[in-house]
Coordinates of C-alpha atoms and ligand atoms in Angstrom, one line a residue:
M1 CA -4.9 29.2 14.9
G2 CA -1.8 27.6 16.5
T3 CA 1.5 29.3 17.2
V4 CA 4.8 28.3 15.5
T5 CA 7.4 27.2 17.9
T6 CA 11.0 28.5 17.4
A7 CA 13.6 25.8 17.0
D8 CA 17.0 25.2 15.5
P9 CA 16.6 25.7 11.7
H10 CA 19.2 23.0 11.0
A11 CA 17.5 20.4 13.3
S12 CA 16.3 17.1 11.6
F13 CA 12.6 16.5 11.3
L14 CA 12.6 13.9 14.2
A15 CA 14.6 16.3 16.4
D16 CA 12.0 19.0 15.9
K17 CA 8.9 17.5 17.4
G18 CA 7.4 20.9 18.3
G19 CA 7.7 22.1 14.7
K20 CA 4.3 22.6 13.2
V21 CA 3.4 19.8 10.7
F22 CA 0.4 20.1 8.3
V23 CA -0.9 16.6 7.4
A24 CA -3.2 17.2 4.4
G25 CA -5.7 14.3 4.1
H26 CA -5.5 13.2 7.8
R27 CA -8.7 11.2 7.7
G28 CA -7.7 9.0 4.7
L29 CA -5.9 5.7 4.7
V30 CA -2.4 7.3 4.4
G31 CA -2.9 10.6 6.2
S32 CA -4.5 8.9 9.3
A33 CA -1.5 6.5 9.6
I34 CA 1.0 9.3 9.3
L35 CA -1.0 11.3 12.0
R36 CA -1.0 8.2 14.3
H37 CA 2.8 7.7 13.8
L38 CA 3.6 11.4 14.4
V39 CA 1.5 11.5 17.6
S40 CA 3.1 8.2 18.9
L41 CA 6.6 9.7 18.1
G42 CA 5.8 12.7 20.3
F43 CA 5.0 15.4 17.7
T44 CA 3.1 18.1 19.6
N45 CA 2.1 20.6 16.9
V46 CA 0.2 18.8 14.1
V47 CA -2.3 20.8 12.2
V48 CA -5.1 19.2 10.2
R49 CA -8.3 20.2 8.3
T50 CA -11.0 18.0 6.9
H51 CA -12.1 18.4 3.3
A52 CA -15.2 20.3 4.5
E53 CA -13.1 22.7 6.6
L54 CA -10.6 23.4 3.8
D55 CA -11.2 22.4 0.2
L56 CA -7.6 22.1 -1.2
T57 CA -8.9 22.6 -4.7
R58 CA -9.6 26.3 -3.9
Q59 CA -6.4 28.3 -4.3
S60 CA -7.3 31.4 -2.3
D61 CA -8.5 29.3 0.7
V62 CA -5.3 27.3 0.6
E63 CA -3.1 30.4 0.5
A64 CA -5.1 32.0 3.4
F65 CA -4.7 28.8 5.4
F66 CA -0.9 28.6 4.9
A67 CA -0.5 32.4 5.6
A68 CA -2.4 32.0 8.9
E69 CA -0.9 28.7 10.1
L70 CA 2.7 29.0 8.9
P71 CA 3.5 25.3 9.1
R72 CA 7.1 24.2 9.2
Y73 CA 6.5 20.8 7.5
V74 CA 3.9 19.6 5.1
V75 CA 2.9 16.0 4.2
L76 CA 0.6 16.0 1.2
A77 CA -1.6 12.9 1.6
A78 CA -4.8 14.6 0.4
A79 CA -5.9 13.5 -3.1
K80 CA -8.8 12.1 -5.2
V81 CA -8.1 8.4 -4.9
G82 CA -9.8 5.2 -6.1
G83 CA -9.4 1.8 -7.6
I84 CA -9.4 0.7 -11.2
H85 CA -13.2 1.3 -11.7
A86 CA -13.2 4.8 -10.2
N87 CA -10.1 5.8 -12.1
S88 CA -11.5 4.7 -15.5
T89 CA -15.1 6.0 -14.8
F90 CA -14.2 9.5 -13.5
P91 CA -11.0 10.5 -15.5
A92 CA -11.9 14.3 -15.4
D93 CA -12.3 14.3 -11.6
F94 CA -9.1 12.4 -11.1
I95 CA -6.9 14.6 -13.3
A96 CA -8.5 18.0 -12.3
A97 CA -8.8 17.5 -8.5
N98 CA -5.3 16.1 -8.1
L99 CA -3.7 18.8 -10.3
Q100 CA -5.5 21.5 -8.3
I101 CA -4.8 20.1 -4.8
Q102 CA -1.1 19.5 -5.4
T103 CA -0.5 22.7 -7.3
N104 CA -2.3 24.8 -4.6
V105 CA -0.5 23.1 -1.7
V106 CA 3.0 23.1 -3.1
D107 CA 2.8 26.7 -4.3
A108 CA 1.2 28.0 -1.1
A109 CA 3.8 26.1 1.0
L110 CA 6.6 28.0 -0.9
K111 CA 4.8 31.4 -0.8
C112 CA 4.1 31.4 2.9
G113 CA 7.8 31.3 3.6
S114 CA 7.7 29.1 6.8
V115 CA 7.9 25.6 5.2
R116 CA 11.2 23.9 5.5
K117 CA 10.2 20.6 3.9
L118 CA 7.3 19.2 2.0
L119 CA 6.6 15.5 1.0
F120 CA 4.3 14.8 -1.9
L121 CA 2.7 11.4 -2.3
G122 CA 2.5 9.9 -5.7
S123 CA 1.8 6.3 -6.7
S124 CA 3.3 3.4 -8.6
C125 CA 0.9 4.1 -11.5
I126 CA 3.2 6.9 -12.7
Y127 CA 5.4 4.2 -14.4
P128 CA 4.9 2.9 -17.9
K129 CA 2.5 -0.1 -18.3
F130 CA 5.4 -2.2 -19.5
A131 CA 8.2 -0.9 -17.3
P132 CA 11.1 -3.2 -16.4
Q133 CA 10.4 -5.2 -13.2
P134 CA 11.2 -4.4 -10.5
I135 CA 10.6 -0.8 -11.6
P136 CA 13.4 1.6 -10.8
E137 CA 12.8 5.3 -10.2
N138 CA 14.4 6.2 -13.6
S139 CA 11.7 4.3 -15.6
L140 CA 9.5 7.4 -15.2
L141 CA 8.4 8.8 -18.6
S142 CA 10.1 6.0 -20.5
G143 CA 6.9 4.6 -22.1
P144 CA 3.1 4.7 -22.4
L145 CA 1.0 4.6 -19.3
E146 CA -1.7 2.0 -18.3
P147 CA -4.9 3.4 -19.8
T148 CA -7.2 2.6 -16.8
N149 CA -5.5 5.2 -14.7
E150 CA -3.5 7.5 -17.0
W151 CA -5.4 10.6 -16.0
Y152 CA -4.5 10.1 -12.3
A153 CA -0.9 9.1 -13.3
V154 CA -0.4 12.3 -15.4
A155 CA -1.5 14.4 -12.4
K156 CA 0.9 12.5 -10.1
I157 CA 3.8 12.9 -12.6
A158 CA 3.0 16.6 -12.7
G159 CA 3.3 16.6 -8.9
I160 CA 6.8 15.1 -9.0
K161 CA 7.9 17.5 -11.7
M162 CA 6.4 20.5 -9.7
C163 CA 8.4 19.5 -6.6
Q164 CA 11.6 19.2 -8.8
A165 CA 11.0 22.5 -10.5
Y166 CA 10.4 24.3 -7.1
R167 CA 13.6 22.8 -5.8
I168 CA 15.6 23.8 -8.8
Q169 CA 14.3 27.3 -9.2
H170 CA 13.5 28.3 -5.6
G171 CA 15.7 25.9 -3.5
F172 CA 12.4 24.6 -1.9
D173 CA 12.9 21.3 -0.1
A174 CA 10.0 19.4 -1.7
I175 CA 10.5 15.6 -2.0
S176 CA 8.2 12.9 -3.5
A177 CA 7.5 9.3 -2.3
M178 CA 5.9 6.7 -4.7
P179 CA 4.1 4.0 -2.7
T180 CA 3.0 0.7 -4.1
N181 CA -0.6 -0.5 -3.5
L182 CA -1.5 0.2 0.1
Y183 CA -4.0 -1.2 2.6
G184 CA -4.9 -1.0 6.3
P185 CA -7.2 0.7 8.8
Q186 CA -9.3 3.7 7.5
D187 CA -9.2 2.3 3.9
N188 CA -12.1 2.9 1.6
F189 CA -14.4 -0.2 1.5
H190 CA -16.7 1.1 -1.2
P191 CA -18.1 -1.9 -3.3
E192 CA -17.1 -0.4 -6.7
N193 CA -14.8 2.6 -6.2
S194 CA -12.3 1.1 -3.7
H195 CA -9.0 -0.7 -4.4
V196 CA -9.0 -4.5 -4.7
L197 CA -8.0 -5.5 -1.1
P198 CA -10.7 -3.5 0.8
A199 CA -13.2 -4.4 -1.9
L200 CA -12.6 -8.1 -1.4
I201 CA -12.6 -7.9 2.4
R202 CA -16.1 -6.4 2.1
R203 CA -17.4 -8.7 -0.6
F204 CA -16.2 -11.9 1.2
H205 CA -17.5 -10.6 4.6
E206 CA -20.9 -9.9 3.1
A207 CA -21.0 -13.2 1.3
K208 CA -20.1 -15.1 4.5
A209 CA -22.8 -13.1 6.5
S210 CA -25.5 -14.0 3.9
N211 CA -24.4 -17.6 3.3
A212 CA -23.8 -16.8 -0.4
A213 CA -22.6 -19.7 -2.6
E214 CA -20.0 -17.6 -4.5
V215 CA -18.1 -14.4 -4.7
V216 CA -17.4 -12.5 -8.0
V217 CA -13.9 -11.2 -8.4
W218 CA -13.0 -8.8 -11.2
G219 CA -10.7 -9.6 -14.2
T220 CA -8.8 -12.8 -14.8
G221 CA -6.9 -13.1 -11.5
S222 CA -3.6 -13.1 -13.3
P223 CA -2.3 -9.5 -12.7
L224 CA 0.4 -9.2 -10.1
R225 CA 0.3 -6.6 -7.3
E226 CA 2.7 -5.6 -4.6
F227 CA 0.9 -4.7 -1.3
L228 CA 2.4 -2.6 1.5
H229 CA 0.7 -2.0 4.9
V230 CA 0.0 1.6 5.5
D231 CA 1.9 1.6 8.9
D232 CA 5.0 0.7 6.9
L233 CA 4.3 3.5 4.5
A234 CA 3.8 6.0 7.4
D235 CA 7.1 4.9 8.8
A236 CA 8.8 5.4 5.4
V237 CA 7.3 8.9 5.0
I238 CA 8.6 9.9 8.4
F239 CA 12.0 8.3 7.5
L240 CA 12.2 10.3 4.3
M241 CA 11.1 13.6 6.0
D242 CA 14.1 13.0 8.3
H243 CA 16.7 11.5 5.9
Y244 CA 16.1 12.6 2.3
S245 CA 16.4 15.9 0.4
G246 CA 17.0 14.8 -3.2
L247 CA 15.5 15.8 -6.6
E248 CA 14.4 12.3 -7.6
H249 CA 11.3 10.7 -6.2
V250 CA 11.7 7.6 -4.0
N251 CA 9.8 4.2 -4.4
V252 CA 8.3 2.7 -1.3
G253 CA 7.3 -1.0 -1.7
S254 CA 7.2 -4.3 0.3
G255 CA 9.2 -6.2 -2.3
S256 CA 6.8 -9.1 -2.5
E257 CA 4.0 -9.6 -4.9
V258 CA 1.0 -11.9 -5.3
T259 CA -1.4 -12.6 -8.2
I260 CA -5.0 -11.2 -7.7
K261 CA -6.1 -14.9 -7.6
E262 CA -3.7 -15.6 -4.7
L263 CA -4.9 -12.4 -3.0
A264 CA -8.5 -13.5 -3.4
E265 CA -7.8 -16.9 -1.9
L266 CA -6.0 -15.3 1.0
V267 CA -8.9 -12.9 1.8
K268 CA -11.3 -15.8 1.5
E269 CA -9.3 -17.7 4.1
V270 CA -8.9 -14.8 6.5
V271 CA -12.6 -13.9 6.3
G272 CA -13.6 -17.6 6.6
F273 CA -15.8 -17.7 3.5
Q274 CA -16.6 -21.3 2.4
G275 CA -18.1 -20.8 -1.1
K276 CA -16.4 -20.5 -4.4
L277 CA -14.7 -17.8 -6.5
V278 CA -16.1 -16.7 -9.9
W279 CA -14.0 -14.5 -12.2
D280 CA -15.7 -11.7 -14.1
S281 CA -13.4 -11.3 -17.1
S282 CA -15.5 -8.5 -18.5
K283 CA -13.8 -6.3 -15.9
P284 CA -10.4 -4.8 -16.7
D285 CA -7.2 -6.4 -15.3
G286 CA -5.3 -3.1 -15.5
T287 CA -1.5 -3.2 -15.6
P288 CA -0.1 -6.8 -15.7
R289 CA 2.6 -6.2 -13.1
K290 CA 4.0 -3.3 -11.1
L291 CA 6.6 -4.5 -8.6
M292 CA 8.6 -1.5 -7.3
D293 CA 12.4 -1.5 -7.1
S294 CA 12.7 -0.1 -3.5
S295 CA 16.5 -0.5 -3.2
K296 CA 17.0 3.3 -3.0
I297 CA 15.1 3.7 0.2
Q298 CA 16.3 0.4 1.6
E299 CA 19.9 1.5 1.0
M300 CA 19.2 4.6 3.0
G301 CA 18.2 2.3 5.9
W302 CA 14.4 1.8 5.8
K303 CA 12.7 -1.6 5.4
P304 CA 9.0 -2.8 5.6
K305 CA 7.9 -4.9 8.6
V306 CA 4.3 -6.1 8.1
P307 CA 3.8 -9.4 6.2
L308 CA 0.8 -9.5 4.0
K309 CA -1.2 -12.2 5.9
E310 CA -0.6 -10.5 9.2
G311 CA -1.6 -7.1 7.8
L312 CA -4.7 -8.6 6.2
V313 CA -5.8 -10.3 9.5
E314 CA -5.4 -7.0 11.3
T315 CA -7.2 -5.0 8.6
Y316 CA -10.2 -7.5 8.6
K317 CA -10.4 -7.2 12.4
W318 CA -10.4 -3.3 12.0
Y319 CA -13.1 -3.6 9.4
V320 CA -15.4 -5.7 11.6
E321 CA -14.8 -3.6 14.7
N322 CA -15.1 -0.2 13.0
V323 CA -17.2 -0.5 9.8
I324 CA -19.5 -3.4 10.5
S325 CA -20.1 -2.6 14.2
A326 CA -20.7 1.1 13.4
K327 CA -23.6 0.0 11.1
K328 CA -25.4 -2.0 13.9
Ligands
NDP401 N1 -4.5 3.9 -1.3 C1 -3.5 3.4 -2.0 O1 -3.4 2.2 -2.3 C2 -2.4 4.3 -2.5 C3 -2.4 5.7 -2.2 N2 -1.4 6.5 -2.6 C4 -1.4 7.9 -2.4 O2 -1.5 8.3 -1.1 C5 -2.2 9.5 -0.9 C6 -3.4 9.3 0.0 O3 -4.2 8.2 -0.5 P1 -5.3 7.5 0.5 O4 -5.0 7.8 1.9 O5 -5.4 6.1 0.0 O6 -6.6 8.3 0.0 P2 -8.0 8.4 0.8 O7 -9.1 8.5 -0.2 O8 -8.1 7.4 1.9 O9 -7.9 9.8 1.6 C7 -7.8 11.0 0.9 C8 -7.8 12.2 1.8 O10 -7.8 13.4 1.0 C9 -8.7 14.3 1.5 N3 -9.2 15.1 0.3 C10 -9.6 14.7 -0.9 N4 -9.9 15.7 -1.7 C11 -9.7 16.8 -0.9 C12 -9.9 18.2 -1.1 N5 -10.4 18.7 -2.3 N6 -9.6 19.1 -0.1 C13 -9.2 18.6 1.1 N7 -9.0 17.3 1.3 C14 -9.3 16.4 0.4 C15 -9.8 13.5 2.1 O11 -10.5 14.3 3.1 P3 -11.8 13.9 3.9 O12 -11.6 12.6 4.5 O13 -12.0 15.0 4.8 O14 -12.9 13.8 2.8 C16 -9.1 12.3 2.6 O15 -8.7 12.6 4.0 C17 -2.7 9.9 -2.3 O16 -1.8 10.9 -2.8 C18 -2.5 8.6 -3.1 O17 -2.2 8.9 -4.5 C19 -0.3 6.0 -3.4 C20 -0.3 4.7 -3.7 C21 -1.3 3.7 -3.3
F7E402 C1 -2.7 2.1 -6.2 C2 -3.2 2.1 -7.6 O1 -4.4 1.5 -7.7 C3 -5.1 1.5 -9.0 O2 -4.6 0.5 -9.9 P1 -4.7 -1.0 -9.6 O3 -3.6 -1.6 -8.9 O4 -5.1 -1.6 -11.0 O5 -6.0 -1.0 -8.6 P2 -7.1 -1.9 -8.0 O6 -6.8 -2.2 -6.6 O7 -8.4 -1.2 -8.3 O8 -7.1 -3.3 -8.9 C4 -6.1 -4.2 -8.8 C5 -6.5 -5.5 -9.6 O9 -7.5 -6.2 -8.8 C6 -8.6 -6.6 -9.7 N1 -9.8 -6.7 -8.9 C7 -10.4 -7.9 -8.7 N2 -11.6 -7.6 -8.0 C8 -11.6 -6.3 -7.7 C9 -12.5 -5.5 -7.0 O10 -13.5 -5.9 -6.5 N3 -12.2 -4.1 -6.9 C10 -11.1 -3.6 -7.5 N4 -10.8 -2.3 -7.4 N5 -10.2 -4.4 -8.2 C11 -10.5 -5.7 -8.3 C12 -8.6 -5.5 -10.7 O11 -9.3 -5.9 -11.9 C13 -7.1 -5.3 -11.0 O12 -6.6 -6.3 -11.8 C14 -5.0 2.8 -9.7 O13 -6.2 3.0 -10.4 C15 -4.5 3.9 -8.8 O14 -5.4 4.2 -7.8 C16 -3.2 3.5 -8.2 O15 -2.3 4.2 -8.1

């Protein structure tokens, strides 16, 4: 159990590098990037637990953890996460685990009395399937959701509303960030349950290694997606922890989008696969387009830095060095 360092209660997050920060989900794509950034910024008192050490779906364990550790800041990057196939195959897991994790963490963070600020991570899937593009924050709850991930989206919407309710009733400084589709080191490269970008890296890599003639890609290739490198997201999370204390959630996107066909061609080029692409239109396309309007965070002074091709080259290198090499 670590000790809580005393510091100026009015200090900004970045001026309080000895303040205890709990990063929930520190081994995932997002949590690991946030942890790397905090360490490189000089934060000295970061507390973490793996899923096996602390199951955040268990309320009494979560309450005991907060009462013992008394963190000053919480970043909630632990969640049940997956791509279009996992979301539509396991709707009960996605709604139940996410409601449990976020409810337990936000409530225990308030009750323990030590937390000055909490950031909850949602996702762009909270918005209606046919929201105006680019999607402004005030599109929330203005229309029906995309059916392939509505269970997950409903949990994430409940998380935003819980942060708002705790701010209104208890004056608790809980904020919410809504990232677009993310990618980078420590992503999930599962063949079926991952998101499109890591799935394609793996599929093209394996096809190249086995000299396969073709690679199958899901859907029609026409949906548009906006991708943000997880290092940019980690930078935005730390920026919001330092700069933002509002009721409304904040979109975090790169501002540029590609079709899934363009993405597949780019991954093919980066991996160096020479065969052809085959489209499996029996697989769902999901939402046709979800470009975020990120003007709110940009007007506060944050902007993304990593171009898609550069991020993809770096992520493929990470995959080869860490996932493929580990198997040998
Ligand atoms: N990936 C993306 O494209 C996007 C992600 N987001 C959001 O970012 C957040 C993080 O996502 P991402 O990093 O991709 O997810 P990952 O699946 O990569 O990581 C999830 C993390 O949560 C932990 N976790 C899951 N269930 C539990 C549990 N019951 N108790 C304790 N820990 C648990 C896992 O722990 P362990 O490793 O120990 O098993 C893991 O560290 C989520 O809220 C997600 O909605 C938003 C938009 C896009
Ligand atoms: C971040 C966001 O991510 C999820 O939504 P999504 O954007 O639809 O996610 P996706 O990455 O799985 O798919 C994007 C597109 O890509 C196509 N696609 C092609 N080939 C593969 C493929 O091999 N795998 C996957 N997964 N998709 C493929 C796929 O058919 C779709 O058209 C949410 O469930 C939820 O998790 C969420 O919030």
